[in-house]
XYZ file of C-alpha atoms in Angstrom:
592
model
C 30.885 35.902 128.679
C 34.504 36.706 127.788
C 36.348 33.991 125.873
C 38.618 31.500 127.603
C 42.398 31.455 126.988
C 41.983 28.579 124.551
C 39.866 30.835 122.310
C 42.441 33.597 121.938
C 42.042 33.622 118.167
C 38.578 35.190 118.383
C 39.342 38.158 120.620
C 37.501 41.188 119.265
C 37.074 44.843 120.112
C 34.366 44.018 122.639
C 35.918 41.087 124.510
C 39.189 40.518 126.283
C 40.955 37.443 127.543
C 39.797 36.385 130.985
C 41.949 34.085 133.126
C 41.591 32.087 136.305
C 44.501 31.500 138.620
C 46.737 28.818 137.128
C 45.446 29.227 133.561
C 48.228 29.164 130.954
C 49.118 32.554 129.455
C 50.648 32.141 126.009
C 53.846 34.065 125.306
C 54.625 34.492 121.615
C 58.088 35.245 120.293
C 57.917 37.704 117.434
C 60.949 39.406 115.898
C 64.427 40.734 116.442
C 66.335 43.528 114.748
C 68.791 46.420 115.175
C 67.623 48.925 117.793
C 68.092 51.928 115.480
C 66.487 50.341 112.386
C 62.777 49.921 113.159
C 61.902 48.389 109.759
C 64.782 45.890 109.659
C 63.335 42.943 111.545
C 63.892 39.189 111.422
C 62.082 36.231 112.897
C 63.177 35.552 116.461
C 63.974 31.946 115.635
C 66.579 32.985 113.051
C 68.882 33.351 116.065
C 70.310 30.242 117.779
C 67.918 30.337 120.738
C 65.598 27.954 122.543
C 62.797 26.825 120.278
C 60.189 24.043 120.237
C 60.733 21.009 118.031
C 57.766 22.062 115.900
C 57.151 25.779 115.523
C 53.493 26.839 115.613
C 52.751 30.304 114.281
C 49.882 32.460 115.446
C 47.220 33.425 112.912
C 47.835 37.109 112.124
C 45.741 39.901 110.709
C 46.679 41.669 107.488
C 47.901 44.704 109.415
C 50.171 42.567 111.598
C 51.734 40.895 108.556
C 52.335 44.283 106.923
C 53.906 45.452 110.173
C 56.471 42.650 110.004
C 54.993 40.528 112.807
C 55.657 36.776 112.684
C 54.435 35.506 116.062
C 55.216 31.940 117.062
C 54.610 29.982 120.247
C 57.504 29.888 122.675
C 58.789 27.404 125.251
C 58.019 29.760 128.143
C 55.385 28.323 130.475
C 53.561 31.141 132.232
C 50.549 30.583 134.468
C 48.202 33.337 135.573
C 49.171 34.789 138.979
C 51.692 32.011 139.710
C 55.280 33.132 140.308
C 58.157 31.114 138.922
C 61.802 31.264 140.030
C 64.796 30.275 137.894
C 62.988 27.735 135.764
C 65.045 26.005 133.092
C 63.932 26.893 129.568
C 66.400 24.735 127.629
C 70.051 23.825 127.267
C 71.921 24.548 124.043
C 75.378 23.824 122.726
C 76.300 26.525 120.253
C 78.758 26.015 117.444
C 81.423 28.599 116.718
C 79.334 29.895 113.809
C 76.276 30.310 116.041
C 78.354 32.122 118.654
C 79.605 34.478 115.950
C 76.006 35.042 114.821
C 74.944 35.980 118.342
C 78.021 38.158 118.845
C 77.275 40.052 115.620
C 73.629 40.535 116.637
C 74.635 41.906 120.036
C 77.199 44.266 118.496
C 74.451 45.633 116.227
C 72.271 46.230 119.328
C 69.639 43.641 118.441
C 66.493 43.793 120.538
C 63.743 41.187 120.667
C 59.969 41.574 120.806
C 57.701 39.096 122.524
C 53.905 39.399 122.742
C 51.813 38.394 125.746
C 48.050 39.009 125.575
C 48.595 41.597 122.800
C 51.154 43.410 124.961
C 54.579 43.825 123.315
C 57.573 42.987 125.489
C 60.973 44.330 124.487
C 64.476 43.545 125.614
C 68.029 43.368 124.339
C 69.517 40.086 123.151
C 72.798 40.763 124.886
C 75.142 43.265 126.474
C 78.038 45.138 124.907
C 80.609 47.349 126.613
C 83.365 49.459 125.061
C 85.854 51.017 127.441
C 89.210 52.751 127.339
C 91.496 53.717 124.502
C 94.760 52.240 125.704
C 94.197 49.453 126.525
C 90.933 49.054 124.574
C 88.409 46.493 125.844
C 85.439 45.130 123.915
C 83.080 42.954 125.928
C 80.093 41.107 124.457
C 77.722 39.084 126.600
C 74.493 37.121 126.072
C 71.537 37.316 128.445
C 70.600 33.752 129.338
C 68.159 34.584 132.120
C 65.040 36.756 131.746
C 62.772 38.053 134.508
C 59.170 38.593 133.353
C 57.235 41.127 135.413
C 53.514 40.950 134.712
C 50.816 43.229 136.096
C 47.224 42.074 136.460
C 43.871 43.423 137.587
C 41.175 40.945 138.515
C 41.131 38.309 135.808
C 42.970 40.206 133.035
C 46.560 41.065 132.156
C 47.366 44.793 132.227
C 51.071 45.059 131.405
C 54.232 42.997 131.037
C 57.934 43.680 130.641
C 61.216 41.860 130.931
C 64.212 42.637 133.124
C 67.822 41.413 133.311
C 69.016 43.550 136.244
C 69.470 40.558 138.559
C 71.419 38.393 136.110
C 74.849 38.449 134.521
C 75.526 38.098 130.800
C 77.468 35.135 129.496
C 80.643 36.378 127.752
C 80.903 35.406 124.089
C 84.615 35.916 123.556
C 86.205 33.095 121.636
C 87.304 30.321 123.924
C 85.736 32.116 126.890
C 83.458 30.489 129.409
C 81.423 32.332 131.936
C 78.514 32.025 134.287
C 76.157 29.387 132.945
C 78.452 28.390 130.075
C 80.953 25.608 129.626
C 83.397 25.357 126.738
C 82.929 21.981 125.055
C 85.584 21.390 122.471
C 84.819 24.195 120.055
C 81.233 24.685 121.259
C 79.587 26.697 123.997
C 77.069 25.019 126.310
C 74.439 27.384 127.684
C 71.558 27.016 130.090
C 68.639 29.404 129.484
C 66.384 30.150 132.439
C 63.547 32.499 133.291
C 61.514 33.796 136.205
C 57.945 35.121 136.348
C 56.634 37.618 138.910
C 53.034 38.850 139.136
C 52.017 42.240 140.540
C 48.567 43.667 141.093
C 47.758 46.852 139.171
C 45.154 49.538 139.974
C 44.471 50.072 136.254
C 41.473 48.408 134.662
C 41.687 46.518 131.401
C 40.041 49.418 129.539
C 42.900 51.744 130.610
C 45.821 49.402 130.114
C 46.966 51.279 126.982
C 47.980 54.134 129.301
C 50.463 51.841 131.015
C 52.108 50.880 127.735
C 52.382 54.516 126.613
C 54.199 55.367 129.849
C 56.755 52.584 129.329
C 60.095 53.803 127.977
C 62.130 50.994 126.431
C 62.468 53.160 123.333
C 63.503 56.832 123.600
C 60.824 59.437 124.226
C 60.954 62.554 122.054
C 57.472 64.077 122.224
C 57.684 66.112 125.429
C 57.354 69.590 123.855
C 54.537 68.699 121.497
C 51.930 71.183 122.692
C 54.227 74.203 122.789
C 55.509 73.512 119.265
C 52.030 73.019 117.844
C 50.721 76.249 119.388
C 53.695 78.122 117.951
C 52.989 76.679 114.515
C 49.293 77.553 114.759
C 50.042 81.196 115.600
C 52.418 81.558 112.674
C 49.961 79.975 110.260
C 47.041 82.152 111.404
C 49.153 85.281 110.940
C 50.194 84.103 107.479
C 46.625 83.353 106.409
C 45.388 86.693 107.728
C 48.110 88.550 105.886
C 47.390 86.830 102.550
C 43.619 87.197 102.790
C 43.612 90.863 103.836
C 46.173 91.987 101.256
C 44.518 90.036 98.452
C 41.042 91.334 99.253
C 42.238 94.950 99.313
C 43.985 94.569 95.961
C 40.947 92.891 94.407
C 38.655 95.632 95.705
C 40.791 98.251 93.979
C 40.880 96.186 90.773
C 37.095 95.817 90.688
C 36.593 99.545 91.248
C 39.076 100.489 88.506
C 37.894 97.972 85.887
C 34.211 98.677 86.408
C 34.777 102.439 86.205
C 36.676 101.923 82.957
C 33.821 99.836 81.580
C 31.217 102.443 82.484
C 33.347 105.230 80.967
C 33.729 103.324 77.730
C 37.471 102.984 78.071
C 38.749 100.317 75.730
C 42.411 100.591 76.546
C 42.671 98.177 79.392
C 46.419 97.869 79.112
C 46.888 101.180 80.927
C 46.355 99.561 84.331
C 49.092 97.942 86.393
C 47.104 94.760 86.666
C 45.879 93.358 83.391
C 43.965 90.285 84.394
C 40.720 91.582 82.861
C 42.056 91.713 79.306
C 42.752 87.947 79.283
C 39.133 87.058 80.085
C 38.780 85.468 76.645
C 41.741 83.139 77.318
C 41.703 82.370 81.033
C 39.284 79.475 80.577
C 41.162 77.993 77.612
C 41.527 74.288 78.411
C 45.088 73.149 79.171
C 47.267 70.530 77.466
C 47.491 67.009 78.913
C 43.858 67.064 80.025
C 43.777 63.399 80.980
C 46.848 63.622 83.219
C 45.521 66.752 84.919
C 42.186 65.114 85.648
C 43.913 61.958 86.909
C 45.959 64.076 89.333
C 42.798 65.785 90.583
C 40.984 62.472 90.961
C 43.732 60.685 92.886
C 44.322 63.815 94.982
C 40.633 63.855 95.936
C 40.894 60.169 96.840
C 43.803 60.768 99.208
C 42.060 63.745 100.771
C 39.140 61.430 101.540
C 41.487 58.692 102.727
C 43.472 60.987 105.054
C 40.312 62.446 106.543
C 38.881 58.975 107.101
C 42.047 57.723 108.841
C 42.146 60.731 111.180
C 38.450 60.406 112.033
C 38.862 56.676 112.739
C 41.827 57.504 114.978
C 39.742 60.074 116.855
C 37.137 57.367 117.427
C 39.800 55.264 119.179
C 40.124 52.512 116.584
C 43.945 52.512 116.592
C 45.019 51.924 120.157
C 48.494 50.603 120.900
C 47.331 47.015 121.489
C 45.846 46.535 118.020
C 48.914 45.598 116.033
C 48.848 46.931 112.477
C 45.259 48.203 112.710
C 46.105 51.444 110.947
C 47.736 49.519 108.071
C 44.614 47.424 107.564
C 42.387 50.496 107.710
C 44.536 52.370 105.168
C 44.372 49.482 102.677
C 40.636 49.066 103.145
C 39.963 52.784 102.706
C 42.286 53.050 99.708
C 40.338 50.326 97.925
C 36.928 51.733 98.872
C 37.782 55.348 97.996
C 38.895 54.391 94.496
C 35.409 55.347 93.345
C 36.171 58.932 94.435
C 39.195 59.155 92.152
C 37.304 57.684 89.201
C 34.302 59.960 89.682
C 36.249 63.228 90.143
C 38.679 62.513 87.322
C 36.205 61.394 84.665
C 33.610 64.012 85.601
C 36.019 66.925 85.157
C 37.575 65.297 82.093
C 34.150 65.233 80.449
C 33.501 68.867 81.423
C 36.660 70.081 79.689
C 35.702 68.184 76.516
C 37.969 65.178 76.944
C 37.244 62.373 74.479
C 39.362 59.394 75.613
C 37.543 58.683 78.874
C 38.553 54.997 78.953
C 42.221 55.967 78.844
C 41.496 58.554 81.528
C 40.121 55.868 83.868
C 43.140 53.618 83.275
C 45.537 56.513 83.917
C 43.672 57.459 87.091
C 43.769 53.922 88.468
C 47.508 53.556 87.797
C 48.749 57.058 88.671
C 49.546 56.038 92.240
C 49.221 52.257 92.169
C 51.975 51.892 89.537
C 54.621 53.869 91.518
C 53.469 52.058 94.652
C 53.934 48.634 93.049
C 57.333 49.575 91.620
C 58.578 50.931 94.949
C 57.191 47.979 96.876
C 58.838 45.533 94.444
C 62.259 47.058 95.052
C 61.840 47.355 98.830
C 60.311 43.890 99.213
C 63.116 42.363 97.121
C 65.695 43.911 99.466
C 63.807 42.539 102.486
C 63.480 39.122 100.873
C 67.186 39.032 100.037
C 68.107 39.891 103.632
C 65.597 37.468 105.164
C 63.658 40.216 106.927
C 60.138 39.626 108.234
C 59.122 42.828 106.427
C 59.155 40.793 103.181
C 55.532 39.925 102.522
C 54.637 36.254 102.014
C 53.098 35.184 98.711
C 49.642 34.754 100.254
C 49.607 38.365 101.466
C 50.812 39.632 98.095
C 47.989 37.748 96.351
C 45.499 39.110 98.887
C 46.572 42.715 98.265
C 46.622 42.200 94.509
C 43.161 40.681 94.690
C 41.890 43.641 96.714
C 43.076 46.019 93.985
C 41.864 43.869 91.054
C 38.491 42.925 92.564
C 37.708 46.083 94.567
C 39.952 49.050 93.784
C 40.016 48.962 89.994
C 36.316 48.059 89.524
C 35.297 50.901 91.853
C 37.488 53.293 89.849
C 35.713 52.189 86.649
C 32.260 52.486 88.242
C 33.083 55.910 89.642
C 34.409 57.013 86.254
C 31.266 55.882 84.420
C 29.004 57.619 86.940
C 31.137 60.772 86.761
C 31.035 60.806 82.959
C 27.278 60.409 82.843
C 26.585 63.001 85.543
C 29.078 65.606 84.344
C 27.483 68.895 83.406
C 28.918 71.762 81.397
C 32.058 73.577 82.432
C 30.896 76.710 84.247
C 32.886 79.521 82.616
C 31.602 83.104 83.038
C 33.558 84.233 79.940
C 33.612 83.022 76.348
C 36.951 81.784 74.963
C 38.331 83.057 71.662
C 39.472 80.679 68.946
C 42.871 82.364 68.671
C 45.001 82.489 71.813
C 46.335 85.826 72.991
C 50.095 86.319 73.011
C 51.580 86.178 76.499
C 53.996 89.021 77.326
C 57.463 88.305 78.708
C 57.247 87.608 82.426
C 59.700 88.830 85.107
C 61.830 86.221 86.853
C 59.743 86.229 90.034
C 56.691 84.985 88.098
C 58.398 81.923 86.643
C 57.202 78.444 87.530
C 60.260 77.526 89.627
C 59.861 80.610 91.833
C 56.156 79.965 92.348
C 56.883 76.331 93.200
C 59.487 77.395 95.759
C 57.082 79.847 97.416
C 53.988 77.677 97.111
C 55.783 74.617 98.465
C 57.728 76.216 101.307
C 54.845 78.001 103.022
C 52.598 74.911 103.448
C 55.663 72.918 104.485
C 56.490 75.498 107.156
C 52.961 75.076 108.513
C 53.476 71.343 109.149
C 57.225 71.137 109.720
C 56.849 70.764 113.492
C 54.125 68.143 113.289
C 56.054 66.364 110.541
C 58.827 65.571 112.988
C 56.408 63.786 115.322
C 54.862 61.886 112.435
C 58.312 60.724 111.312
C 59.137 59.747 114.897
C 55.982 57.621 114.909
C 56.307 56.025 111.468
C 60.092 55.555 111.413
C 60.598 55.277 115.145
C 58.604 53.604 117.857
C 56.582 56.461 119.286
C 52.855 55.961 119.946
C 51.046 58.906 118.384
C 47.937 59.858 120.340
C 47.140 63.546 119.667
C 44.917 62.944 116.661
C 42.822 66.022 117.447
C 45.907 68.184 116.968
C 46.711 66.256 113.794
C 43.250 67.049 112.411
C 43.775 70.762 113.134
C 47.178 70.748 111.456
C 45.748 68.902 108.448
C 43.002 71.515 108.090
C 45.558 74.321 108.405
C 47.756 72.696 105.770
C 44.888 72.617 103.281
C 43.899 76.197 104.149
C 47.429 77.501 103.666
C 47.743 75.626 100.375
C 44.471 77.092 99.092
C 45.317 80.673 100.120
C 48.837 80.586 98.717
C 47.526 79.112 95.476
C 44.953 81.883 95.123
C 47.590 84.547 95.735
C 50.052 83.051 93.238
C 47.297 82.609 90.650
C 46.330 86.266 91.036
C 49.918 87.406 90.510
C 50.144 85.170 87.439
C 46.951 86.557 85.883
C 47.949 90.148 86.691
C 50.891 89.634 84.341
C 48.431 88.636 81.591
C 49.545 85.006 81.731
C 46.509 82.722 81.503
C 48.390 79.411 81.843
C 47.205 78.873 85.424
C 45.853 75.338 85.122
C 49.043 73.346 85.579
C 50.757 76.180 87.433
C 48.179 76.028 90.227
C 48.784 72.283 90.645
C 52.576 72.546 90.605
C 52.939 75.603 92.818
C 51.494 74.112 96.003
C 52.050 70.514 94.939
C 55.789 71.175 95.231
C 55.327 70.791 98.994
C 56.052 67.121 98.371
C 59.591 68.030 97.270
C 60.181 69.875 100.537
C 58.859 66.904 102.483
C 61.273 64.559 100.710
C 64.182 66.923 101.360
C 63.142 66.971 105.014
C 63.084 63.172 105.051
C 66.718 63.146 103.893
C 67.562 65.615 106.677
C 65.701 63.458 109.213
C 67.534 60.334 108.102
C 70.959 61.943 108.396
C 70.527 64.207 111.426
C 67.577 63.030 113.498
C 67.838 59.255 113.350
C 70.438 56.543 113.752
C 69.134 54.391 110.902
C 71.668 52.715 108.617
C 72.140 49.801 106.267
C 70.681 48.818 102.910
C 67.460 47.272 104.261
C 66.420 50.259 106.359
C 67.578 52.828 103.786
C 65.675 51.162 100.927
C 62.442 51.154 102.909
C 62.883 54.683 104.269
C 63.671 56.437 101.007
C 61.290 54.317 98.927
C 58.273 55.084 101.061
C 59.393 58.668 101.669
C 59.160 59.195 97.898
C 55.631 57.783 97.928
C 54.728 60.030 100.866
C 56.002 63.064 98.953
C 53.916 61.985 95.940
C 50.776 61.678 98.088
C 51.246 65.171 99.542
C 51.869 66.591 96.076
C 48.648 65.039 94.750
C 46.556 66.186 97.716
C 47.835 69.746 97.844
C 47.880 70.064 94.062
C 44.194 69.140 94.021
C 43.293 71.624 96.764
C 45.368 74.289 95.037
C 43.698 73.763 91.664
C 40.127 73.870 92.942
C 40.860 76.943 95.083
C 42.293 78.718 92.041
C 39.357 77.691 89.843
C 36.807 78.982 92.368
C 38.766 82.218 92.739
C 39.019 82.798 88.979
C 35.318 82.126 88.447
C 34.530 84.576 91.224
C 36.618 87.495 89.953
C 35.491 87.164 86.327
C 31.869 86.729 87.318
C 32.092 89.953 89.332
C 33.189 92.067 86.365
C 30.882 93.990 84.039
C 31.676 92.689 80.566
C 29.971 92.609 77.188
């Protein structure tokens, strides 16, 4: 049978809270923060509000803690399907300092978040009105009465929200007294009340997430999603078709010309416009910084696996809107478990290209992303801790995450590296490499690294620019992203565009008799991360209302990490696409 309300701590995916009429329904207070700064949140009880003598916090999951949740029991007494009218919550006498604190919170558009049966309830702390220029009026008021409207179906709660339309705010001007407030010699006496109204809902408990998605306390911005995605898909398909057709026609002509020259005994291969055949003894010359290259490929493969796993889990419905922080927990779990992928891919390829320092390679692979992550988190968490934000992780959570990396992530990287080293075969090169490197001719400006990075980064970015807006609106706003099928399609298109553009740029590089394609293939498409970071700056300035040190530190810190992740993923796809392409064209030639 479903658990009783007293056993709310053991609610799982398969059970939901079941109530009888008159059973207590626990309302948790959670956090407050500026309306336009989603990641700047503080505990609700940091404000001078009604609170119990002893605060009892709810036991939270890892994802909820990472999401900034700090739920605590409230003084609100709510009973299932029993209406309450104007019940006194508490009486407070606020000092002048506390009044100033509330006034400042209201002027910064602070909203609060309560949680009832895993349903978030949002509302504004107070009311502010600016009117006129001459004379200018600035009114600030505090809501002291809340109306809770709760929908139910059978024995379960479906939805809940809060309303203040039938109450008046208490003015917080200095020396002012209003409805429900009495000036008391430098203090302000307030009476906080609440009402509860129950309404029957036709929705079942299994469909209650639909009701929350339709609620619009925060602004909705995803109305034109389908049209924008279809437009992006059409452009990307045309781009891919153009690249593939042109490249295949050029390669067909190259094969015909080179093979005819070989059969005719022509040794002067420099007569052709495209000279990629004459560098066949250098094209498989191993690059400098082997260990770093292999670490990039290993971590990129890990994030490709991680991203695919997250999207598949989302398609399976594991991240609905009532599971607070579920996606954060899943990302951490998958990052630790997929560490073996990075170790295996990195050390295996490192062994193939005759790398000797495989222990150093494993250490570099394990720290290539975790070190920037720890540095960024240290700065961001310090800012949150200094400001008193709930986004600052407690010591227990920090130790838990560190333990997950030390006991799971790093050991799996080592195990994967050892397995990859032992199972690595020979590097499959269809051409022998000379001992002396061929001199590279002077290249025109349009074949320089910066130009290739601009082209190789912009085209994949253009393929996801529309979807990127919705992702930013979800991560840095309060949208509920639900079209994971579309996200999977866009992700596949992004990888396809990156691979095709990399192949085309690699061909143009080799046609100029430049065999330094190894790092160039990683950087060309990996530069998409730079475009994503530039877009994040644009989004911050022109598409959001975020401000302040706390929000800015978190936004730009994690935007840099996001850009790094995209660079690693696309750089990996780009490299392997180029390697497969180069093996194919040189294997197809007739050579001694």
